[in-house]
mmCIF file of C-alpha atoms in Angstrom:
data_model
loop_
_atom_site.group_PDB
_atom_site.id
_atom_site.type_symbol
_atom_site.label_atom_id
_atom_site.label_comp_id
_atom_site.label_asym_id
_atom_site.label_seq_id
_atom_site.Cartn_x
_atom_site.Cartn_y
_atom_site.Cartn_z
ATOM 1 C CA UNK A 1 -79.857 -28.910 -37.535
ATOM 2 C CA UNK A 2 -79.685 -30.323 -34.323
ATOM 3 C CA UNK A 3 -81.309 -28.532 -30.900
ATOM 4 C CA UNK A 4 -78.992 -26.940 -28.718
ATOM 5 C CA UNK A 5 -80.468 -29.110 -25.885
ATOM 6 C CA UNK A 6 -79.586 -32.159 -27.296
ATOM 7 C CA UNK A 7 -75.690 -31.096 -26.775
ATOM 8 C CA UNK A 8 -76.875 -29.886 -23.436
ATOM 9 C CA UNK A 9 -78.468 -33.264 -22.422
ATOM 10 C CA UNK A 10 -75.417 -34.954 -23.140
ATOM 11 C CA UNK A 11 -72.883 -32.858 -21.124
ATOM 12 C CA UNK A 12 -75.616 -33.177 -18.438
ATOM 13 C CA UNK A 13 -75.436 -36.725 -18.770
ATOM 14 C CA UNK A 14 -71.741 -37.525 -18.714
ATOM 15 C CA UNK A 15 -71.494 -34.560 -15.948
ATOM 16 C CA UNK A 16 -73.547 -36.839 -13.628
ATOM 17 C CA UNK A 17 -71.669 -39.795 -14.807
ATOM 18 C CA UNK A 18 -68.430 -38.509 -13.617
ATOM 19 C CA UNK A 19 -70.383 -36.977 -10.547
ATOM 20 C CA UNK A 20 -71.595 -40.105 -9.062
ATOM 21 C CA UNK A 21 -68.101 -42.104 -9.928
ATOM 22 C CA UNK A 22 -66.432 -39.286 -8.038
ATOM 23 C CA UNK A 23 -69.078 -40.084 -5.217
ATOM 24 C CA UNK A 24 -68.456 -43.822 -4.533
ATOM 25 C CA UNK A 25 -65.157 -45.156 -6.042
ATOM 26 C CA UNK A 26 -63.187 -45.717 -3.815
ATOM 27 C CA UNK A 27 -59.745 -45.403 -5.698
ATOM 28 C CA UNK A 28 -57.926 -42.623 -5.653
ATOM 29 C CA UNK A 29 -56.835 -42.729 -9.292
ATOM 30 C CA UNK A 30 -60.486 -43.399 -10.290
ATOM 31 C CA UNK A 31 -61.801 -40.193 -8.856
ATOM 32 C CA UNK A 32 -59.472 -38.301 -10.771
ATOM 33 C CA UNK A 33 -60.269 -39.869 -13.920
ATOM 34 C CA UNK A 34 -64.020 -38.713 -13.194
ATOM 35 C CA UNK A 35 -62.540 -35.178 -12.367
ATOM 36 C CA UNK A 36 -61.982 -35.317 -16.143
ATOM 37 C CA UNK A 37 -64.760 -36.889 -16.957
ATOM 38 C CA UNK A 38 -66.865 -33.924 -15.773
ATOM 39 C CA UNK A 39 -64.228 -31.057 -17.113
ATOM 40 C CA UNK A 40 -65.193 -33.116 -20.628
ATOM 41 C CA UNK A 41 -68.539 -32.627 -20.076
ATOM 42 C CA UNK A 42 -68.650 -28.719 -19.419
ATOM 43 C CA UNK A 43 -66.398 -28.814 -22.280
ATOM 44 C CA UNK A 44 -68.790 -30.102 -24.907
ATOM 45 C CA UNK A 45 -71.621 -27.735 -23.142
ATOM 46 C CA UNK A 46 -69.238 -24.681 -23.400
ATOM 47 C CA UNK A 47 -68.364 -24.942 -27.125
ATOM 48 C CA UNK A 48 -72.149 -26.224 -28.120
ATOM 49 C CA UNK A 49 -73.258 -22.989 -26.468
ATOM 50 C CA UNK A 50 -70.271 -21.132 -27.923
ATOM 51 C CA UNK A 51 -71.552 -22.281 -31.301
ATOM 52 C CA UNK A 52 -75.288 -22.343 -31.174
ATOM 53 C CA UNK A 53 -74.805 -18.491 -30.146
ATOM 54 C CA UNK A 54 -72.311 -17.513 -32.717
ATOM 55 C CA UNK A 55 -69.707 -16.151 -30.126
ATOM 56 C CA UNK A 56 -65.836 -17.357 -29.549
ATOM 57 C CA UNK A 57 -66.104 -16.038 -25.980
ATOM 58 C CA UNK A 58 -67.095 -19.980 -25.056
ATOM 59 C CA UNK A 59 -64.467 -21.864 -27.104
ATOM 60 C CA UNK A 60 -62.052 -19.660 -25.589
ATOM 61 C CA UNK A 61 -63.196 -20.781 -21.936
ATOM 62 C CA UNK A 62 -63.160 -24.083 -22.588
ATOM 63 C CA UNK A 63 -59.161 -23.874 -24.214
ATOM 64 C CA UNK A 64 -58.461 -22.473 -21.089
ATOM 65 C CA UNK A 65 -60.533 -25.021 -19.391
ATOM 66 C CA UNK A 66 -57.840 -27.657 -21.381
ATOM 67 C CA UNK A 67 -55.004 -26.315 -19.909
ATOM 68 C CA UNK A 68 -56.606 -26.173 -16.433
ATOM 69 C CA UNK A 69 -57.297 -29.605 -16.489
ATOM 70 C CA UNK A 70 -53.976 -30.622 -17.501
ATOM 71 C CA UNK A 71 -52.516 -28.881 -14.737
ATOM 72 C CA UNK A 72 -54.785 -30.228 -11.925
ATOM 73 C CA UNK A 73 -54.679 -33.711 -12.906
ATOM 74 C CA UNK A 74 -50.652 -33.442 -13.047
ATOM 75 C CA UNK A 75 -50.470 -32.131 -9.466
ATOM 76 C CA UNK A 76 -53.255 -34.871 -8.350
ATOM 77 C CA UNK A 77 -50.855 -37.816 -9.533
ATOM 78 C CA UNK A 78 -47.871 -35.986 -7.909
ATOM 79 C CA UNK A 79 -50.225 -35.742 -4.684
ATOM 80 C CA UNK A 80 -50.617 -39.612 -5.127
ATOM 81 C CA UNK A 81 -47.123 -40.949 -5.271
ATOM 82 C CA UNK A 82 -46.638 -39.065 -2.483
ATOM 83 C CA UNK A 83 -49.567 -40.290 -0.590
ATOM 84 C CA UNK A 84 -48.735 -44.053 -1.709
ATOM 85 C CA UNK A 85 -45.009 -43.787 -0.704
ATOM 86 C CA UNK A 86 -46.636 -43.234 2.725
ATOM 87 C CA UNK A 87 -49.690 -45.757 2.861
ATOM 88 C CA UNK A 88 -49.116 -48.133 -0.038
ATOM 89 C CA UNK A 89 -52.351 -47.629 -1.263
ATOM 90 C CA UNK A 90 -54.347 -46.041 -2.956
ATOM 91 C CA UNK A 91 -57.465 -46.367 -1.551
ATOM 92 C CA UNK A 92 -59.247 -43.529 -0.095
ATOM 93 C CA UNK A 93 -60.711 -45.016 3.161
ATOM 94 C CA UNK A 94 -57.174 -45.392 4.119
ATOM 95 C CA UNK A 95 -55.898 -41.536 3.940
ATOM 96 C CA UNK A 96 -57.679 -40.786 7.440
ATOM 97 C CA UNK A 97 -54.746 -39.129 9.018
ATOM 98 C CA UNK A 98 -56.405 -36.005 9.613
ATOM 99 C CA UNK A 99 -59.764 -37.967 11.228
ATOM 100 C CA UNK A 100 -60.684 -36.633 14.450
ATOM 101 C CA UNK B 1 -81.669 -36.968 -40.959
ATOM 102 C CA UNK B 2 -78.150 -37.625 -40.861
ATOM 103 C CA UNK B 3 -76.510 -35.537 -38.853
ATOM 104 C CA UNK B 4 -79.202 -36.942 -36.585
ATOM 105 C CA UNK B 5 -78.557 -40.125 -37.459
ATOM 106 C CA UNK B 6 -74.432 -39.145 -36.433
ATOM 107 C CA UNK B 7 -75.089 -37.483 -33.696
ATOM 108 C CA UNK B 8 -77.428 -39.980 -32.094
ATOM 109 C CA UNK B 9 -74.136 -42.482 -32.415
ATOM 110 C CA UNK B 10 -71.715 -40.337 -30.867
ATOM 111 C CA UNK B 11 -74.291 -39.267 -27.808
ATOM 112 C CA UNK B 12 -74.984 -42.685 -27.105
ATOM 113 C CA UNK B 13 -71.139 -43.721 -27.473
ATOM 114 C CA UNK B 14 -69.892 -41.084 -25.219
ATOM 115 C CA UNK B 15 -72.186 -42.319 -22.216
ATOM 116 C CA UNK B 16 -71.583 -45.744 -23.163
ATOM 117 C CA UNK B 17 -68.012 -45.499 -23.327
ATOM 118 C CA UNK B 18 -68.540 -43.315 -20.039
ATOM 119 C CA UNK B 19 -70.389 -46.157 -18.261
ATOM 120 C CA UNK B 20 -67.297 -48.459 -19.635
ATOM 121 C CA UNK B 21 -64.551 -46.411 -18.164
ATOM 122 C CA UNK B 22 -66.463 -45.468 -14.600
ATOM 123 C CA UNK B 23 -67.087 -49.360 -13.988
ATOM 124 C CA UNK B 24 -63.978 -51.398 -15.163
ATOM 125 C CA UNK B 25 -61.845 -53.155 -12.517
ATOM 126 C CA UNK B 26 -58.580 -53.249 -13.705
ATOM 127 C CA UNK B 27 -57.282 -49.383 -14.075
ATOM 128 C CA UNK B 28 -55.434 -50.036 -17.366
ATOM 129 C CA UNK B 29 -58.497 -50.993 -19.393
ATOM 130 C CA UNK B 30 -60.650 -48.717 -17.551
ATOM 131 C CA UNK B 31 -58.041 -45.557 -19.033
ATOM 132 C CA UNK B 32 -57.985 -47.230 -22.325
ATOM 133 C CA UNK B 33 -61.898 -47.204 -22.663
ATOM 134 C CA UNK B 34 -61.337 -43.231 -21.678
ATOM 135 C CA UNK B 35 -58.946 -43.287 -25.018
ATOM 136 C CA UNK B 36 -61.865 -44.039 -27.068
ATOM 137 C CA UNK B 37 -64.032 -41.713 -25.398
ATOM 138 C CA UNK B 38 -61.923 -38.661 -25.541
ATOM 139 C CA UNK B 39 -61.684 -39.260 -29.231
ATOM 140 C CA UNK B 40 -64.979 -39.694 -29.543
ATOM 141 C CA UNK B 41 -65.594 -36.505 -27.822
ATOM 142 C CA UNK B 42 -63.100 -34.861 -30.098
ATOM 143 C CA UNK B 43 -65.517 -36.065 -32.999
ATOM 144 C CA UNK B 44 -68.040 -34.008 -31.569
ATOM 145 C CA UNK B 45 -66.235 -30.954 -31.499
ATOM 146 C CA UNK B 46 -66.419 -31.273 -35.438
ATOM 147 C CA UNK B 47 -69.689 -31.247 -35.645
ATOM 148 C CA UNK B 48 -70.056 -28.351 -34.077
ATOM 149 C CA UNK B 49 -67.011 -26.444 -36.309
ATOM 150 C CA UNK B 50 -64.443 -26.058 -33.635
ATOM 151 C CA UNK B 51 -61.364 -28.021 -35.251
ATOM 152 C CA UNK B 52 -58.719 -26.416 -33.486
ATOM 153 C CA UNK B 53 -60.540 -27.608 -30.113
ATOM 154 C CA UNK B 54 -61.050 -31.476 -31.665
ATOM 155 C CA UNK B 55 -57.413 -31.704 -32.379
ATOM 156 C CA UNK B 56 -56.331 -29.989 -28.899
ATOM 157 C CA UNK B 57 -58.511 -32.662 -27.562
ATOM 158 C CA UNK B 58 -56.556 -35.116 -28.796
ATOM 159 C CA UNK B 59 -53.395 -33.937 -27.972
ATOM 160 C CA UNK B 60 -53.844 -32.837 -24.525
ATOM 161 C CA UNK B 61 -56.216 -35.566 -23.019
ATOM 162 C CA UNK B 62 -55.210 -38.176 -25.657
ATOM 163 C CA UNK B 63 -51.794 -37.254 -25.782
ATOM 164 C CA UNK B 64 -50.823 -36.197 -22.326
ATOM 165 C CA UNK B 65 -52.906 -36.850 -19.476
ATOM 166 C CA UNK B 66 -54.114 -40.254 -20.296
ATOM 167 C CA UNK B 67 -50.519 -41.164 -20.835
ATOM 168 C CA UNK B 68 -49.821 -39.791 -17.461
ATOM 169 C CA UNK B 69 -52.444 -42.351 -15.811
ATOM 170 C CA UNK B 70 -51.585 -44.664 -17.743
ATOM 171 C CA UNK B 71 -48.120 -44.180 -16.566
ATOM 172 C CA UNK B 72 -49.375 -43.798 -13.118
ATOM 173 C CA UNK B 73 -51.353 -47.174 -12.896
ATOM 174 C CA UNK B 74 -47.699 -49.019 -14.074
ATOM 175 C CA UNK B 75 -45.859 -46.971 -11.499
ATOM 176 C CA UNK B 76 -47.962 -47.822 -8.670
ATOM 177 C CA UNK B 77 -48.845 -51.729 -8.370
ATOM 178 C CA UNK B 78 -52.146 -52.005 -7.573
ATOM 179 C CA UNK B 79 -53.136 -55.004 -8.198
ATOM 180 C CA UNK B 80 -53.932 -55.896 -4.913
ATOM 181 C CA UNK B 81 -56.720 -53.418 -5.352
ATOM 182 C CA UNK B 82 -58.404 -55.538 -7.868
ATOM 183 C CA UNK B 83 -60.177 -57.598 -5.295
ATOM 184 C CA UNK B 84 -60.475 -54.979 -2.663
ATOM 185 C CA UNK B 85 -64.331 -53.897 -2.727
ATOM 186 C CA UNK B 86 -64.599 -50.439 -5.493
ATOM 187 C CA UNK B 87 -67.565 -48.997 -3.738
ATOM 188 C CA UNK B 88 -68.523 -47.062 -1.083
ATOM 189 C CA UNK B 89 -71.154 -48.917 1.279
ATOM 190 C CA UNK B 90 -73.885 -45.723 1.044
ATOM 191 C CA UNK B 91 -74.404 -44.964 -2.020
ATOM 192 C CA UNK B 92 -78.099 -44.399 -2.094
ATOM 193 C CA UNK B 93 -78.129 -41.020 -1.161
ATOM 194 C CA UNK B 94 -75.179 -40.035 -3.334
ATOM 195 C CA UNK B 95 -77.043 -41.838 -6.373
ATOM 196 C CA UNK B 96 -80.303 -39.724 -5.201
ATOM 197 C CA UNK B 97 -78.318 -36.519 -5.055
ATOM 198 C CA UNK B 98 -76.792 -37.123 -8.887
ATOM 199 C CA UNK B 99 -80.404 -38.022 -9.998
ATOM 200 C CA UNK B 100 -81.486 -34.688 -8.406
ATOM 201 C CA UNK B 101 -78.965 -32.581 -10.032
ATOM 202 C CA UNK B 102 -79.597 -34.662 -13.467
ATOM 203 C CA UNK B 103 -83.344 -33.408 -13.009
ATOM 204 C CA UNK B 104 -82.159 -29.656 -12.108
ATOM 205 C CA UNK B 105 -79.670 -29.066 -15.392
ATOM 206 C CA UNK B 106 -82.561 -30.892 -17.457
ATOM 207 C CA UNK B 107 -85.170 -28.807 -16.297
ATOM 208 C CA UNK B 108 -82.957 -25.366 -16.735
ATOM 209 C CA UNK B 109 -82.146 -26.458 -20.151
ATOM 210 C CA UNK B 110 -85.362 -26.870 -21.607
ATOM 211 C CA UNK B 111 -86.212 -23.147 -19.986
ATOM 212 C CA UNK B 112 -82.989 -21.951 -21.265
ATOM 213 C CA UNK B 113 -83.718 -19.488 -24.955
ATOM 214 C CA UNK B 114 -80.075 -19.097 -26.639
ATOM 215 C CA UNK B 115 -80.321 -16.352 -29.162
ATOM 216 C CA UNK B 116 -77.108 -16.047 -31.442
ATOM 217 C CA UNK B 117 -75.385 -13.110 -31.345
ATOM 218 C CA UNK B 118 -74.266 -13.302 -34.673
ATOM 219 C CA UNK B 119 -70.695 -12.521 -34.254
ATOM 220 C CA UNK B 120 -69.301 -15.016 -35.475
ATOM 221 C CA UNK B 121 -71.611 -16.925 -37.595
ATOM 222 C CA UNK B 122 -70.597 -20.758 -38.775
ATOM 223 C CA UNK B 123 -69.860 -19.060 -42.866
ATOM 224 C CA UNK B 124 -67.491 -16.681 -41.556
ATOM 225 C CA UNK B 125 -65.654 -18.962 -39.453
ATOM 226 C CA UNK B 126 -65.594 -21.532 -42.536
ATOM 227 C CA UNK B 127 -64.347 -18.175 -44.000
ATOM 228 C CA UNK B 128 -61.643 -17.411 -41.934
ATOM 229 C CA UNK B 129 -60.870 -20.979 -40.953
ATOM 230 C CA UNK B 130 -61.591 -21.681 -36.929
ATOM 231 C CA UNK B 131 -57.986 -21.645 -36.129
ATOM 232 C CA UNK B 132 -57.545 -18.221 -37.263
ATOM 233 C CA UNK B 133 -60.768 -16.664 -35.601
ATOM 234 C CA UNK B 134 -59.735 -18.449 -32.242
ATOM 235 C CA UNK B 135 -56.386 -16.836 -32.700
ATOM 236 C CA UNK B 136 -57.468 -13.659 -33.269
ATOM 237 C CA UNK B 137 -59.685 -13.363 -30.595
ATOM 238 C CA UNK B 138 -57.081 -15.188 -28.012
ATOM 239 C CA UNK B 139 -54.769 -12.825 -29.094
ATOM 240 C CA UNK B 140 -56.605 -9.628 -29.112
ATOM 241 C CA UNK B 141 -58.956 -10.039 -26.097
ATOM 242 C CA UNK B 142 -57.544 -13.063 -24.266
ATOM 243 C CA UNK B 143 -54.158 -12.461 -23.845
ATOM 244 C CA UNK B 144 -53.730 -11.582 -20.175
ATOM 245 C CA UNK B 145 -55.765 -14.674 -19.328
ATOM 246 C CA UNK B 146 -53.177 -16.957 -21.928
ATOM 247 C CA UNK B 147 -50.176 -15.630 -20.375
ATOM 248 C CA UNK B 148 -51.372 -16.750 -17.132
ATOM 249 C CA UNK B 149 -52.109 -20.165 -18.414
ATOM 250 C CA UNK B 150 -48.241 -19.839 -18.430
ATOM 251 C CA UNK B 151 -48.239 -19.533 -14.703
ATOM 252 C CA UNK B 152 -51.058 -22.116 -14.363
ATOM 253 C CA UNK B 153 -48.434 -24.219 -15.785
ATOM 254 C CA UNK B 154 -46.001 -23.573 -14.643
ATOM 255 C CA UNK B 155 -46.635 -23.563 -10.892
ATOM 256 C CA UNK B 156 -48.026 -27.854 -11.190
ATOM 257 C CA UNK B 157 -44.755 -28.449 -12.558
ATOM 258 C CA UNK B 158 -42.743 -27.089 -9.810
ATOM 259 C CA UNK B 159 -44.994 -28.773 -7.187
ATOM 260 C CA UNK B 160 -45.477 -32.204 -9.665
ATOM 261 C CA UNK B 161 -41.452 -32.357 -9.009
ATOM 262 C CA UNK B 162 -41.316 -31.120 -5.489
ATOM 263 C CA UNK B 163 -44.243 -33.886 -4.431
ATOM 264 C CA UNK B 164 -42.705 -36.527 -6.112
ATOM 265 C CA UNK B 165 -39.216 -36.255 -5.626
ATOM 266 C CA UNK B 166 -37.653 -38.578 -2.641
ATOM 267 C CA UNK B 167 -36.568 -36.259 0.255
ATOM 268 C CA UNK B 168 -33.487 -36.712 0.787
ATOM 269 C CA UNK B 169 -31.154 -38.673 3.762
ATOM 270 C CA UNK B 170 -29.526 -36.058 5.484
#
């Protein structure tokens, strides 16, 4: 049987992962690929926990956490063709409209 | 020893194949590395008996929203942004901050004690068949919360197709 912590460890790992790619890439698409990274990575925490303690209650978050997901990253891209039919880019350094 | 063995292979695939898809320049191969790691992670889910969830995995994220990247990066041409620089000039303290947080979960998961309820234990679900039990209980206790995935869904669309959609010359 494998530990419980071992699952946790990894969702830990690709959490941070996704974290620090939000945290530097530049690219616009890029940070919303890390945005699922890290939903992924709660994901496989959720349903190890959901498993180790014999309880649905966590598989059932992280279905709903699916459907989240699916909605946020569809908006996101909508966000970005509308942002690149502006700047032709999609770079974040250029989106500085709102800048002081 | 071999679901060790297994596991130890998908754990160090899934942060590989992590690594891959966080550091590729061109977009397309960095969303096709994220194919393989999605089903990879959808491997792991049947380890740890949640079928219905592996499959959904694939479907969704597989199916859907790497196909909308995909789509994405062949809408928009970006490949002027190959050679543009990828990173952000400070990224010390950001790299300190992840390392920090790294340590924190780490540290809270070795003090963490899981006790199973027993509710649902792994030879009733094999019982029942994991499809069923998450049905029942979606269906039962859940289903406020599922119809308003409906709305969750809903609304994106609307705005997906308001956002995108050319204004019009009046």
């Amino acid at each position: 049987m494998i530990p419980l912590s071992w699952y946790l460890m990894l969702g830990a790992g690709l959490f941070v992962i996704g974290m620090f790619t939000f945290l530097v890439r530049r690219n616009i698409i890029m940070m919303l690929i890390s945005l699922e990274l890290m939903l992924n990575a709660v994901n496989i925490m959720l349903i190890a926990t959901s498993h180790y303690m014999q309880d649905m209650r966590g598989q059932i978050l992280a279905f709903f956490v699916m459907a989240g997901a699916a909605a946020g990253v569809a908006i996101g891209l909508a966000i970005l063709i509308a942002a690149f039919r502006n700047r032709e880019s999609a770079n974040m350094d250029e989106f500085d409209l709102l800048k002081g | 020893m071999l679901p060790e063995f297994f596991f130890g292979y998908f754990a160090c695939a899934i942060l590989g194949l992590a690594m891959l898809t966080v550091t590729r320049k061109n977009l397309v191969h960095s969303v096709l590395w994220m194919l393989l790691l999605f089903l990879h992670i959808a491997c792991l889910y049947l380890f740890l008996n949640a079928e219905f969830l592996a499959v959904i995995q694939v479907i969704v994220y597989a199916g859907a929203i790497l196909v909308l990247f995909l789509f994405l990066v062949m809408l928009l041409n970006l490949r002027e942004e190959h050679e543009a620089r990828r990173f952000v000039k400070a990224w010390q303290g950001r790299l300190a901050v992840c390392i920090l947080l790294l340590t924190v979960i780490v540290i809270s998961v070795y003090k963490a004690a899981v006790q199973p309820t027993g509710g649902y234990s792994i030879t009733f679900i094999n019982e029942m068949g994991h499809t069923k039990v998450l049905g029942t209980v979606l269906f039962n206790q859940y289903v406020l919360p599922f119809l308003m995935t409906a709305l969750v869904l809903f609304v994106p669309m609307v705005a997906a197709i308001v956002l995108a959609m050319k204004e019009r010359k009046r």
